[in-house]
XYZ file of C-alpha atoms in Angstrom:
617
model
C 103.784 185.409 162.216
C 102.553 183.198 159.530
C 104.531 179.488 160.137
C 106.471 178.635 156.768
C 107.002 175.556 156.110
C 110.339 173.375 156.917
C 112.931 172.793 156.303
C 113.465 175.721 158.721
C 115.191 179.360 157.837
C 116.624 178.152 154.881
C 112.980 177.641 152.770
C 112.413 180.947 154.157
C 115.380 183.108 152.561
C 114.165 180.918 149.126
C 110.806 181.976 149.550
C 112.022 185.724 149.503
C 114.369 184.657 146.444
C 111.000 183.547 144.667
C 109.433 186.674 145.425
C 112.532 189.049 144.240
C 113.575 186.552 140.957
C 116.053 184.311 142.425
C 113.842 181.042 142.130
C 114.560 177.863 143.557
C 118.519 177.603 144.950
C 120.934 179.727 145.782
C 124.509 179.729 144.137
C 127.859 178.943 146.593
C 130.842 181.040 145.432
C 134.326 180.900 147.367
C 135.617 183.796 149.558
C 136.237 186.736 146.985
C 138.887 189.308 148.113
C 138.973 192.885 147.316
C 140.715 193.983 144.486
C 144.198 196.600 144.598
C 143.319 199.930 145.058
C 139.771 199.349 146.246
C 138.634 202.389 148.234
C 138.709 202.038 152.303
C 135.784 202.008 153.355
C 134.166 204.848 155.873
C 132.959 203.996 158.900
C 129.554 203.982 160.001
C 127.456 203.308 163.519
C 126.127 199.770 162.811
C 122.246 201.414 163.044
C 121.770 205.467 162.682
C 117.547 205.575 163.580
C 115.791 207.684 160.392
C 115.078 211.440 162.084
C 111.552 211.453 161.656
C 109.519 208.693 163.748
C 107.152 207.775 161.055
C 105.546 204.943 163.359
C 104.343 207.289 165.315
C 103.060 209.715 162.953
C 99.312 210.510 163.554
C 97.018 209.137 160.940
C 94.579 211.799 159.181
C 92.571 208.276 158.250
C 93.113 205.876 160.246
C 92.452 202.181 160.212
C 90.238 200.914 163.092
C 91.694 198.439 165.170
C 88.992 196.329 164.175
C 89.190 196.619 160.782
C 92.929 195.235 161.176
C 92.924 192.203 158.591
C 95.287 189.310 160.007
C 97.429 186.894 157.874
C 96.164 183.715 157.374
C 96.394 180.896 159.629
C 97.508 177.383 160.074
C 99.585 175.539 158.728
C 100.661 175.723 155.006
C 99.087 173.755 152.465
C 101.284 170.580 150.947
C 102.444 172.887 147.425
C 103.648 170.648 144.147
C 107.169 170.286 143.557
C 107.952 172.939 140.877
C 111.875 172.294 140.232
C 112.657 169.219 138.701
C 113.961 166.069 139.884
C 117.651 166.414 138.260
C 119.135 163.099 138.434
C 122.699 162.829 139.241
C 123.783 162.158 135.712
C 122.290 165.312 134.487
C 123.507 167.467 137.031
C 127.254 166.049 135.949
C 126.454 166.766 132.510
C 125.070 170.413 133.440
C 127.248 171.424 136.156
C 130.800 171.201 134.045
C 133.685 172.757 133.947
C 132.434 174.957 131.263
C 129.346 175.889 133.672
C 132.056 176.742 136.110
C 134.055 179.464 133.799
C 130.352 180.842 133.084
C 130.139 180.957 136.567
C 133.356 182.987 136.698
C 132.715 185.160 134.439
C 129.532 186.383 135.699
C 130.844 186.878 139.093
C 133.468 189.114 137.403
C 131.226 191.148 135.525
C 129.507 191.706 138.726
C 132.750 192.490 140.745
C 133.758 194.948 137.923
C 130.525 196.859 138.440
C 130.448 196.919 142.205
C 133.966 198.293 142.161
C 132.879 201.273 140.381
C 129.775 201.701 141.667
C 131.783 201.756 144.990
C 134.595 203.835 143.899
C 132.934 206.782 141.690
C 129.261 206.756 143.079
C 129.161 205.152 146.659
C 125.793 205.823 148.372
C 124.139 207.207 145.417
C 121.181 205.051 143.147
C 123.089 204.379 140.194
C 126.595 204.687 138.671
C 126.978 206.604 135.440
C 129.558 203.825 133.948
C 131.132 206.150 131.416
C 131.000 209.585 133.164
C 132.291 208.121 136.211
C 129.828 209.696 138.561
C 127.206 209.124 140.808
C 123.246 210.044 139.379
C 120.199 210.200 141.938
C 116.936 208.930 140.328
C 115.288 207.612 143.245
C 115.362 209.797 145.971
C 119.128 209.273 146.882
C 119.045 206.563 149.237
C 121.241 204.637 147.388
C 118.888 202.208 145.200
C 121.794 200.568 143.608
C 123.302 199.758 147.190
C 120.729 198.359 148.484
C 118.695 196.928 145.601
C 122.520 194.529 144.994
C 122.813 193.698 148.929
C 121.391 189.497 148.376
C 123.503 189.376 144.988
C 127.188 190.235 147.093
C 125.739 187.940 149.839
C 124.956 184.969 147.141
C 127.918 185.609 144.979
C 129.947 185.170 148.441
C 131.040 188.830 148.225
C 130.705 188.793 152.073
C 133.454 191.950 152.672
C 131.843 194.037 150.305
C 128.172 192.610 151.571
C 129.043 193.725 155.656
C 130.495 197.128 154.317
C 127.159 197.711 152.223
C 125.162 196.993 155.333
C 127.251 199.302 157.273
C 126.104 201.842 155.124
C 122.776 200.945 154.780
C 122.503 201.326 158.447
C 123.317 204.901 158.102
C 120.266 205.780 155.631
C 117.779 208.152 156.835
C 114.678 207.715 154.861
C 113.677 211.719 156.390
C 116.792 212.853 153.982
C 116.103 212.862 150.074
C 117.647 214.542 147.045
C 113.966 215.305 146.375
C 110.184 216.736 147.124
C 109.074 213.327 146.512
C 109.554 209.782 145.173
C 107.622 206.998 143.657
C 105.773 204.755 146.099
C 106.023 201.527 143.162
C 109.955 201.949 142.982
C 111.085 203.090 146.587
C 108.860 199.205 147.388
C 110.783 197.116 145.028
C 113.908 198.886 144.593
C 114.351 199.580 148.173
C 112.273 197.826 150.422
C 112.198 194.679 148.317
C 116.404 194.796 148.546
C 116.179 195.176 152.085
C 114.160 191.987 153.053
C 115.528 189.958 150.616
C 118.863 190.402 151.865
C 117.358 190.413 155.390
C 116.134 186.544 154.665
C 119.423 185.665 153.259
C 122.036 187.035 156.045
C 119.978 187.183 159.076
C 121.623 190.994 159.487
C 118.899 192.739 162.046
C 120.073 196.324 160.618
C 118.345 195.235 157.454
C 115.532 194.613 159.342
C 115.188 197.593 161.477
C 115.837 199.560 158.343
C 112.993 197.915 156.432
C 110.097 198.604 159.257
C 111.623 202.421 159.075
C 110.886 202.215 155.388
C 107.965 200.227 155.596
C 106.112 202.924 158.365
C 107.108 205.777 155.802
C 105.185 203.760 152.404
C 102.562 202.955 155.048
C 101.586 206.628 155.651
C 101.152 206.575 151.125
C 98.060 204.479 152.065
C 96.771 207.371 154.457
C 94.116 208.691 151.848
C 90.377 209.059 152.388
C 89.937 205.492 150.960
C 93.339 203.951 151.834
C 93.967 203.405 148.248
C 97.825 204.419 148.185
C 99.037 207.964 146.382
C 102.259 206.455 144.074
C 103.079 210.139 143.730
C 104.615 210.287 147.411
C 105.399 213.608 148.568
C 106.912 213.712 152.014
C 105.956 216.739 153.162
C 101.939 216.145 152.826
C 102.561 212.409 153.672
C 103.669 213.849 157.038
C 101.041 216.119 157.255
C 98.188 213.444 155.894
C 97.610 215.468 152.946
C 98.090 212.640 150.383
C 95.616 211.973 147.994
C 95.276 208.935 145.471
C 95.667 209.577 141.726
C 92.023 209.232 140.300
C 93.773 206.997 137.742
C 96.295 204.701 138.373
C 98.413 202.185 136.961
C 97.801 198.124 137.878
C 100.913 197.779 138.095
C 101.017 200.305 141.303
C 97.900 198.279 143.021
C 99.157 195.351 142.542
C 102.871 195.487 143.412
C 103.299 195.669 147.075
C 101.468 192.565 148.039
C 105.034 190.552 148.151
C 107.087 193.018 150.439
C 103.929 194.277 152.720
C 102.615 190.920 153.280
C 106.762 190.068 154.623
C 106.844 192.796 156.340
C 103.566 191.766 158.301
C 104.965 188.432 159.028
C 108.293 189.070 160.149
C 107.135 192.069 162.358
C 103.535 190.675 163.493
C 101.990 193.740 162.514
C 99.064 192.959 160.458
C 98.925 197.183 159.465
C 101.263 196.493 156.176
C 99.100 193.119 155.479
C 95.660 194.906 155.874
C 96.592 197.775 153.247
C 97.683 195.652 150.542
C 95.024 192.778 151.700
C 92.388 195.310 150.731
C 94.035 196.479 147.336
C 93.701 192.979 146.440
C 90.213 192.117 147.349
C 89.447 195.167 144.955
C 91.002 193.881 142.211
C 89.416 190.224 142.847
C 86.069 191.934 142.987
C 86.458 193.596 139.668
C 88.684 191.153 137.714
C 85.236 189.729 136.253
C 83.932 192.719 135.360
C 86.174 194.528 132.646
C 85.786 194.194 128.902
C 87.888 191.354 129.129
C 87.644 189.026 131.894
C 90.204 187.963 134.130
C 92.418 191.105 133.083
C 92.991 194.302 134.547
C 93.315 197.341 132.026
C 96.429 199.024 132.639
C 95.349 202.117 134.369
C 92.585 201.763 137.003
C 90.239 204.107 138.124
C 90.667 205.335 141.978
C 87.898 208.050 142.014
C 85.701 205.332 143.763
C 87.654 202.592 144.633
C 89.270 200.072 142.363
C 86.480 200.190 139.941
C 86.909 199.030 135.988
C 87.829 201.883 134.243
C 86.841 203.300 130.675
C 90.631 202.367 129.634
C 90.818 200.397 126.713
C 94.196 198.770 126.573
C 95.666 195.785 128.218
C 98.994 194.274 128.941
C 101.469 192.325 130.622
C 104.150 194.745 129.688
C 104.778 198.219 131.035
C 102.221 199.555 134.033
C 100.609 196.154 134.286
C 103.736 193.459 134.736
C 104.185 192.948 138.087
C 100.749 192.915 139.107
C 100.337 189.696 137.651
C 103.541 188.702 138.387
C 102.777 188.989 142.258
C 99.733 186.694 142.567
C 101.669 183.119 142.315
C 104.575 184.240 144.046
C 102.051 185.765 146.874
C 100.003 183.143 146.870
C 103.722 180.531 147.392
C 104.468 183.629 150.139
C 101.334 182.270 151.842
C 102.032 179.311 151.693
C 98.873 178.272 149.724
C 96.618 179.778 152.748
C 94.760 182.046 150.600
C 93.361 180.528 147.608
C 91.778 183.950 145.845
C 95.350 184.148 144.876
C 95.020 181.237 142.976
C 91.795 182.162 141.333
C 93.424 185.641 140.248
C 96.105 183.726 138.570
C 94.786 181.043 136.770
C 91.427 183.511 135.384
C 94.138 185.691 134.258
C 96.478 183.843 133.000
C 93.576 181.974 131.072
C 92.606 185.095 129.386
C 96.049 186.108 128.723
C 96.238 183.342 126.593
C 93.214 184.636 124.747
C 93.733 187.659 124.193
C 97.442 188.886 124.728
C 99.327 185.928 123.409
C 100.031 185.527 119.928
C 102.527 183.363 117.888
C 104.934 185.430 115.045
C 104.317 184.250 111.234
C 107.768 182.938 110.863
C 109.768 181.793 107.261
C 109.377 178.220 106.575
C 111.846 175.880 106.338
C 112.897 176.807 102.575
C 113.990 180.248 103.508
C 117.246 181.342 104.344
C 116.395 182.126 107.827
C 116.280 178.310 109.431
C 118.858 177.408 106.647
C 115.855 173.989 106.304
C 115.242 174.049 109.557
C 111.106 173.740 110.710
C 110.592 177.360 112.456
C 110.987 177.572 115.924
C 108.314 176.767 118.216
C 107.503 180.079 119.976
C 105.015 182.963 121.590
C 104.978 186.340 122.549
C 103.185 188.655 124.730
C 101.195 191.571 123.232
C 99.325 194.083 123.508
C 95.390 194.075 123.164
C 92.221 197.210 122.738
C 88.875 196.293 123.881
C 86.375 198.544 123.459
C 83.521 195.753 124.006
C 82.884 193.423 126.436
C 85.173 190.049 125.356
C 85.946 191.250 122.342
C 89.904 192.715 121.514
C 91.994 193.662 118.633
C 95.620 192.364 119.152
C 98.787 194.699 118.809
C 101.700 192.543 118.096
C 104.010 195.212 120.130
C 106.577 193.103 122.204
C 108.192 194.959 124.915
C 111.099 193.594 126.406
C 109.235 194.079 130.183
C 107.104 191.442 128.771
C 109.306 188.491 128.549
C 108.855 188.193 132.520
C 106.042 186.351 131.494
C 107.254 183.269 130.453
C 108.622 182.988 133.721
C 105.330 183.536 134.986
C 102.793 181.057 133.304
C 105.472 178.413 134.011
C 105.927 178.859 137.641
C 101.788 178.999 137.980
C 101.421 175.957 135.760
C 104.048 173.775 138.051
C 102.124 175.289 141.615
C 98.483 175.168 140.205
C 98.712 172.085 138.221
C 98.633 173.678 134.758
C 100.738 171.760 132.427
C 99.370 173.537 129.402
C 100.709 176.883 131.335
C 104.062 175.753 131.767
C 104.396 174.458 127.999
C 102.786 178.224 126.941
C 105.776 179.634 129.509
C 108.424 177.555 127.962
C 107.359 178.510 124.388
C 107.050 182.324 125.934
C 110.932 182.218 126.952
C 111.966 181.134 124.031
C 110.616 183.386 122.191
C 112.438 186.605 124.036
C 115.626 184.552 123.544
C 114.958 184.158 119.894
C 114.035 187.722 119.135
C 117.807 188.198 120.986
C 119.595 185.963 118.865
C 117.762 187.372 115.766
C 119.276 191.272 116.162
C 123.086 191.841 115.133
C 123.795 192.729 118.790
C 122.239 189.789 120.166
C 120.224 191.646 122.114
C 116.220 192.319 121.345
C 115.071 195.768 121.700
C 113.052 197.370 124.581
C 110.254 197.502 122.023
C 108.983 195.958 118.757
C 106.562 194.700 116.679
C 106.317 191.657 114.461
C 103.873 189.941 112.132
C 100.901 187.799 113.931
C 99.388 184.945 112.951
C 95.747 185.834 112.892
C 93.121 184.087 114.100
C 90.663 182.472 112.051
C 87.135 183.426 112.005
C 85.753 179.941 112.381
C 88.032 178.381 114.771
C 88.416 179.276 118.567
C 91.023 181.856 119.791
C 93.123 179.617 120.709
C 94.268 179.555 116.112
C 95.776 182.065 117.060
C 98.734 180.232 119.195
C 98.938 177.876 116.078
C 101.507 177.785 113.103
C 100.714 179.531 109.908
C 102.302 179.186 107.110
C 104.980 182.298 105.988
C 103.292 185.010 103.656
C 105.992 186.807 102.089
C 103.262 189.228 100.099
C 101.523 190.281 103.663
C 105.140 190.834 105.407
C 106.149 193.204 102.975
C 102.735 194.705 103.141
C 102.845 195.658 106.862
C 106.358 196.048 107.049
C 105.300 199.129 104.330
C 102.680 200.230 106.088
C 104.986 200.267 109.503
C 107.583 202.600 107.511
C 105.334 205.299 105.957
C 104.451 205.832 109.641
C 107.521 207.415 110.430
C 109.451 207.926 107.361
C 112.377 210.220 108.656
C 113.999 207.583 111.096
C 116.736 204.856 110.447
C 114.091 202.272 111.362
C 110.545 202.013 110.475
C 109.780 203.609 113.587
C 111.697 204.854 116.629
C 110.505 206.734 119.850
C 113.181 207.723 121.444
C 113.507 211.215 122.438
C 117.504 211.251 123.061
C 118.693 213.754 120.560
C 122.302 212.177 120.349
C 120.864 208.871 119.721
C 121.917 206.814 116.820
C 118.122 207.286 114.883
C 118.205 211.085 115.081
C 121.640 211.036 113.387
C 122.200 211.754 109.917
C 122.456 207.982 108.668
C 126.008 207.595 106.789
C 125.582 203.806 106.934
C 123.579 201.206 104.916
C 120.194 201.672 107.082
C 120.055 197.936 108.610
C 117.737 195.252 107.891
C 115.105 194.293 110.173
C 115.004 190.484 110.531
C 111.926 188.723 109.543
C 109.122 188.588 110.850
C 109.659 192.023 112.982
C 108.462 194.839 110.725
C 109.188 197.830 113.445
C 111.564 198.977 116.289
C 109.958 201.439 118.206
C 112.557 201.680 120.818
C 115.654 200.375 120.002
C 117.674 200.564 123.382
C 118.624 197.991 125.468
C 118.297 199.020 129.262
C 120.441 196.430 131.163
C 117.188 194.484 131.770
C 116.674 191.041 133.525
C 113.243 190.160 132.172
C 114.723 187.381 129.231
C 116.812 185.820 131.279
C 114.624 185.544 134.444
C 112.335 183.609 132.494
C 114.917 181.198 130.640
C 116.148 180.513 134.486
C 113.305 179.543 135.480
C 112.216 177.747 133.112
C 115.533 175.395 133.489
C 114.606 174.751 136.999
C 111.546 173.939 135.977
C 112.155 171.645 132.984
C 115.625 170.358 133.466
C 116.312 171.281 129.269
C 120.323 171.776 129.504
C 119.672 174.042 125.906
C 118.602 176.645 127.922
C 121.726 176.582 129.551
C 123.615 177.333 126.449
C 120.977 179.828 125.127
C 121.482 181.789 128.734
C 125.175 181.913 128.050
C 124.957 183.117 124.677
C 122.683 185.520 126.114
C 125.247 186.708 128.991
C 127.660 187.130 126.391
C 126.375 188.735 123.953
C 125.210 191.579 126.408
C 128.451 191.925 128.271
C 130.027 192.683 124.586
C 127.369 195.479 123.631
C 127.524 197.146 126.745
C 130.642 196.580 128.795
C 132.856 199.959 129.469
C 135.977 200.844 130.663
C 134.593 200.486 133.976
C 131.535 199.189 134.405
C 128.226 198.654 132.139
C 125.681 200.772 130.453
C 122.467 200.558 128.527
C 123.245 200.881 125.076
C 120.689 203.531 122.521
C 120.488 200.563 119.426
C 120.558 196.842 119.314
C 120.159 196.926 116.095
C 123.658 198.263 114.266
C 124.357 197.816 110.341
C 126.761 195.122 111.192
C 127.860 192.894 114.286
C 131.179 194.936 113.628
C 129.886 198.238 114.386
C 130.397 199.887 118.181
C 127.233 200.365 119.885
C 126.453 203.921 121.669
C 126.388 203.841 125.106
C 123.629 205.829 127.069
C 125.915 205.941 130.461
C 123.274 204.475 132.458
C 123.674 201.376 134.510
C 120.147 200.624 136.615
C 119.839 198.964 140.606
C 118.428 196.261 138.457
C 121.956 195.313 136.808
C 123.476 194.035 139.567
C 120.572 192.999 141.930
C 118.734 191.435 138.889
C 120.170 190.659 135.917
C 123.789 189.762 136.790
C 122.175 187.691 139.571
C 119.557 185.528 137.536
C 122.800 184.985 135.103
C 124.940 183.691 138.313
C 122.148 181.373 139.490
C 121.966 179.878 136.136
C 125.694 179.127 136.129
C 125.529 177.930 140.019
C 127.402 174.744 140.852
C 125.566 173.270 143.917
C 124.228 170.407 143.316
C 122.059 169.194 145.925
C 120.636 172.737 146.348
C 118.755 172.026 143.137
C 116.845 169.014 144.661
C 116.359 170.581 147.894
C 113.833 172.291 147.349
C 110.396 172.390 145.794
């Protein structure tokens, strides 16, 4: 196993907390007992072994001994501090009584959805919150049980935590409510729960269970050019039959470097570490040699290896995210013993900038909006189509995914000594929390688009990250040409299939404004996500700015109104009502990623010990 550095077990659980969102401290709560009427729980055998041995399934292709790649040795490189050095004074200012009630009430809203989840849907992935039943949308393992096992164990939900592990122990990964599952989502919904929680509690079940799990995605890499098949049927995986989709998302080649590189160094099986070792030396090779360099487009082609492809489009949103996500956090995994990682980054985070990043034309200070305020000072992450080598055409789509990425360039900037990355990540959060405060919900939509300011012709691409002055001629203009695109919905545009959803209703109501400068909605659903508020987390720890603090809260409440329930939570189909006033429609959903995500980033923010936040770097 790959030595991390001291101070000892504890640097070890945070270094699986960086990896899985919860960066940099951990969050104390006091002994929470069970509420009346909660449910006895069943009893379970503390470890039930999956029925099918998939360690010892032949391989149809298998990996020579000698081609075995092994983690990297010695010891781990000296890495920057990346939280700041809170003084004493601040953390008395931050860490109030007020910051205590936040506290509270986060750790309620969690409680409230664990009790459900628990009563109406126990072992299932995901509660319906208004139905009151339990759905199965990834295989039936129980994604929301075990995707929420490290945010009972930090919340200090320790009764409910041992119970969940009980039953965790009792999953056999041979028994699913389907033909097949995703190889992306059963990683981080599954196997990324199970070692997180594993680094946090120590519990060997979780352990045991994760090398089952790992042995079963391992046989997904068992393809004529070990390039995994995300389409994972078990029946052909058991008979070696898989095959790799000739085209295939980044975000599925790059997302299983975090979990398979653990799972090689708790285990000291370099197997997991060779597959995903390999993935990423692909990716390195090519990441010069798209249209634009230093980014992936967001499919790859497999026919040959992981080639360029012919795809136009790039992103850091949706089938892209997480593969950039993963290098800084891998490379921190690593403890700095593999600097490609580093390269990767910075190249694409570079031409990120470049190409993806783009700031909105905002109102000036005479209008309404900023009541004489100077705009804010803020990015977002788009879209971009290259159909020549370093050349793109931006597409001002934001996509709620995308607000990771703030997050993202900051964390890089404080580990690769990139202060222009962390001020671009700073400027990046904001600008998610912004486009929340600027819908009547609070909330920003999954997807939308706003007015860019473009670059200019004679000036370097970096104009394009630069104020401009507000053009109230050109708004209207594209905010025109955005509605006669889609004339028959409520919005100027709206994709969302759901028949029952607010946009496919006859509209009874004064259609709603959009708020300058966004000139479409193309999704207008809010899924529960974390993305926002992982970002403006970070970015605290980071920076030390106690207005985040306060922007986070507003955030926490404002989504707790929209979406709470009688019993629980749920995505809701419209951020963007006539008036504050008006009830928003529930979609009865309630994602793993509630409570092992969101709800968790929120409790860290509002976490209340002190020295944890200089105890680490």
């Amino acid at each position: 196993m790959t030595p991390l550095k001291a101070s000892g077990r504890r640097l070890q659980r945070l270094l699986l907390l960086v990896v899985f969102f919860l960066v940099f401290g951990y969050l104390s709560y006091p002994s929470l007992s069970r509420s009346q009427g909660w449910q006895e729980a069943e009893t379970y055998e503390e470890y039930v072994q999956t029925s099918f041995d998939w360690a010892s399934r032949p391989m149809k292709n298998p990996i020579p001994e000698s081609s075995l790649i092994q983690l990297p040795e010695g010891p781990p490189r000296e890495l920057p501090r990346i939280q700041h050095a809170f003084t004493k004074d601040e953390l008395d200012k931050a860490h109030n009584e007020t910051q205590f009630q936040r506290r509270d009430a986060v750790r309620k809203a969690a409680q409230k959805s664990w009790k459900s989840y628990r009563a109406y849907a126990w072992r299932r992935d995901e509660l319906a919150p208004q139905s009151l039943i339990g759905k199965d949308s990834f295989a039936g393992w129980g994604a929301t049980l075990v995707d929420s096992l490290d945010t009972l164990w930090i919340m200090g939900l320790r009764e409910e935590f041992d119970e969940a592990v009980r039953a965790v122990g009792a999953i056999d990964w041979n028994k699913a409510s389907s033909s097949d599952c995703s190889l992306f989502e059963t990683n981080i919904r599954y196997l990324g729960g199970l070692l997180s929680a594993y680094d946090l509690s120590g519990q060997e079940i979780l352990l045991k269970k994760a090398v089952e799990l790992g042995d079963m995605l391992f046989a997904g890499f068992d393809t004529p050019n070990h390039l995994p098949a995300n389409s994972y049927n078990f029946k052909k995986a058991k008979s070696g039959e898989l095959k790799a989709s000739s085209r295939q998302s980044l975000a599925v080649l790059g997302s299983m470097s975090l979990e398979f590189t653990r799972l090689s160094q708790l285990t000291g099986d370099p197997k997991y570490y060779t597959v995903v070792e390999q993935l990423k030396r692909g990716l390195e090779k090519t990441q010069d040699q798209t249209n634009l360099p230093g980014l992936w487009p967001k499919y790859i082609d497999l026919i040959e290896g992981t080639r360029p492809s012919s795809d136009t489009l790039f992103t850091l949103g949706a089938q892209a995210d997480s593969a950039y996500e993963y290098l800084s956090k891998t490379y921190l995994l690593l403890g700095g013993l593999d600097p490609s990682y580093e390269t990767m980054h910075i190249k694409a985070m570079d031409a990120a900038a470049k190409h993806l990043l783009f700031r909105p034309m905002l109102p000036s200070g005479d209008d309404d909006t900023y009541a004489g305020s100077p705009p804010p000072d803020i990015l977002f992450s788009g879209n971009a189509v290259s159909t020549q080598r370093d050349k793109s055409e931006l597409q001002p789509r934001v996509q709620h995914l995308g607000c990771f990425a703030g997050g993202m360039f900051a964390l890089g900037g404080k580990l690769f000594d990139r202060p222009d990355h962390v001020q671009i990540g700073e400027q990046l959060a904001r600008g998610c929390a912004w486009a929340y405060e600027a819908f009547s919900t609070g909330i920003m939509p999954e997807v939308s688009e706003l007015v860019p300011c473009e670059k200019k012709a004679d000036k370097d691409s970096d104009s394009r990250l630069a104020q401009c002055p507000w053009n109230e001629t050109k708004y209207r203009l594209k905010k025109k040409k955005a509605a006669a695109l889609s004339r028959t919905s409520s919005y100027t545009d709206n994709t969302n299939p759901n028949p029952n959803s607010r946009a496919s209703q006859p509209n009874d109501h004064k259609t709603p404004l959009l708020p300058k400068p966004f000139t479409k909605i193309s999704n207008p659903r809010y899924l529960l996500r974390p993305e926002a508020i992982e970002s403006l987390f970070i970015l605290y720890r980071i920076t030390g700015k106690k207005d985040l603090l306060d922007i986070a809260w507003r955030m926490f409440s404002a989504i707790t109104k929209a979406t709470e329930t009688k019993s629980a939570f749920s995505a809701i189909e419209d951020v963007h009502t006539a008036n504050s006033g008006q009830p928003t429609i529930k979609m009865d959903s309630m994602e793993s990623f509630w409570m092992a995500e969101t709800l968790n980033i929120f409790g860290q923010g509002t976490e209340k010990e002190k020295e944890d936040l200089r105890s680490y770097k």
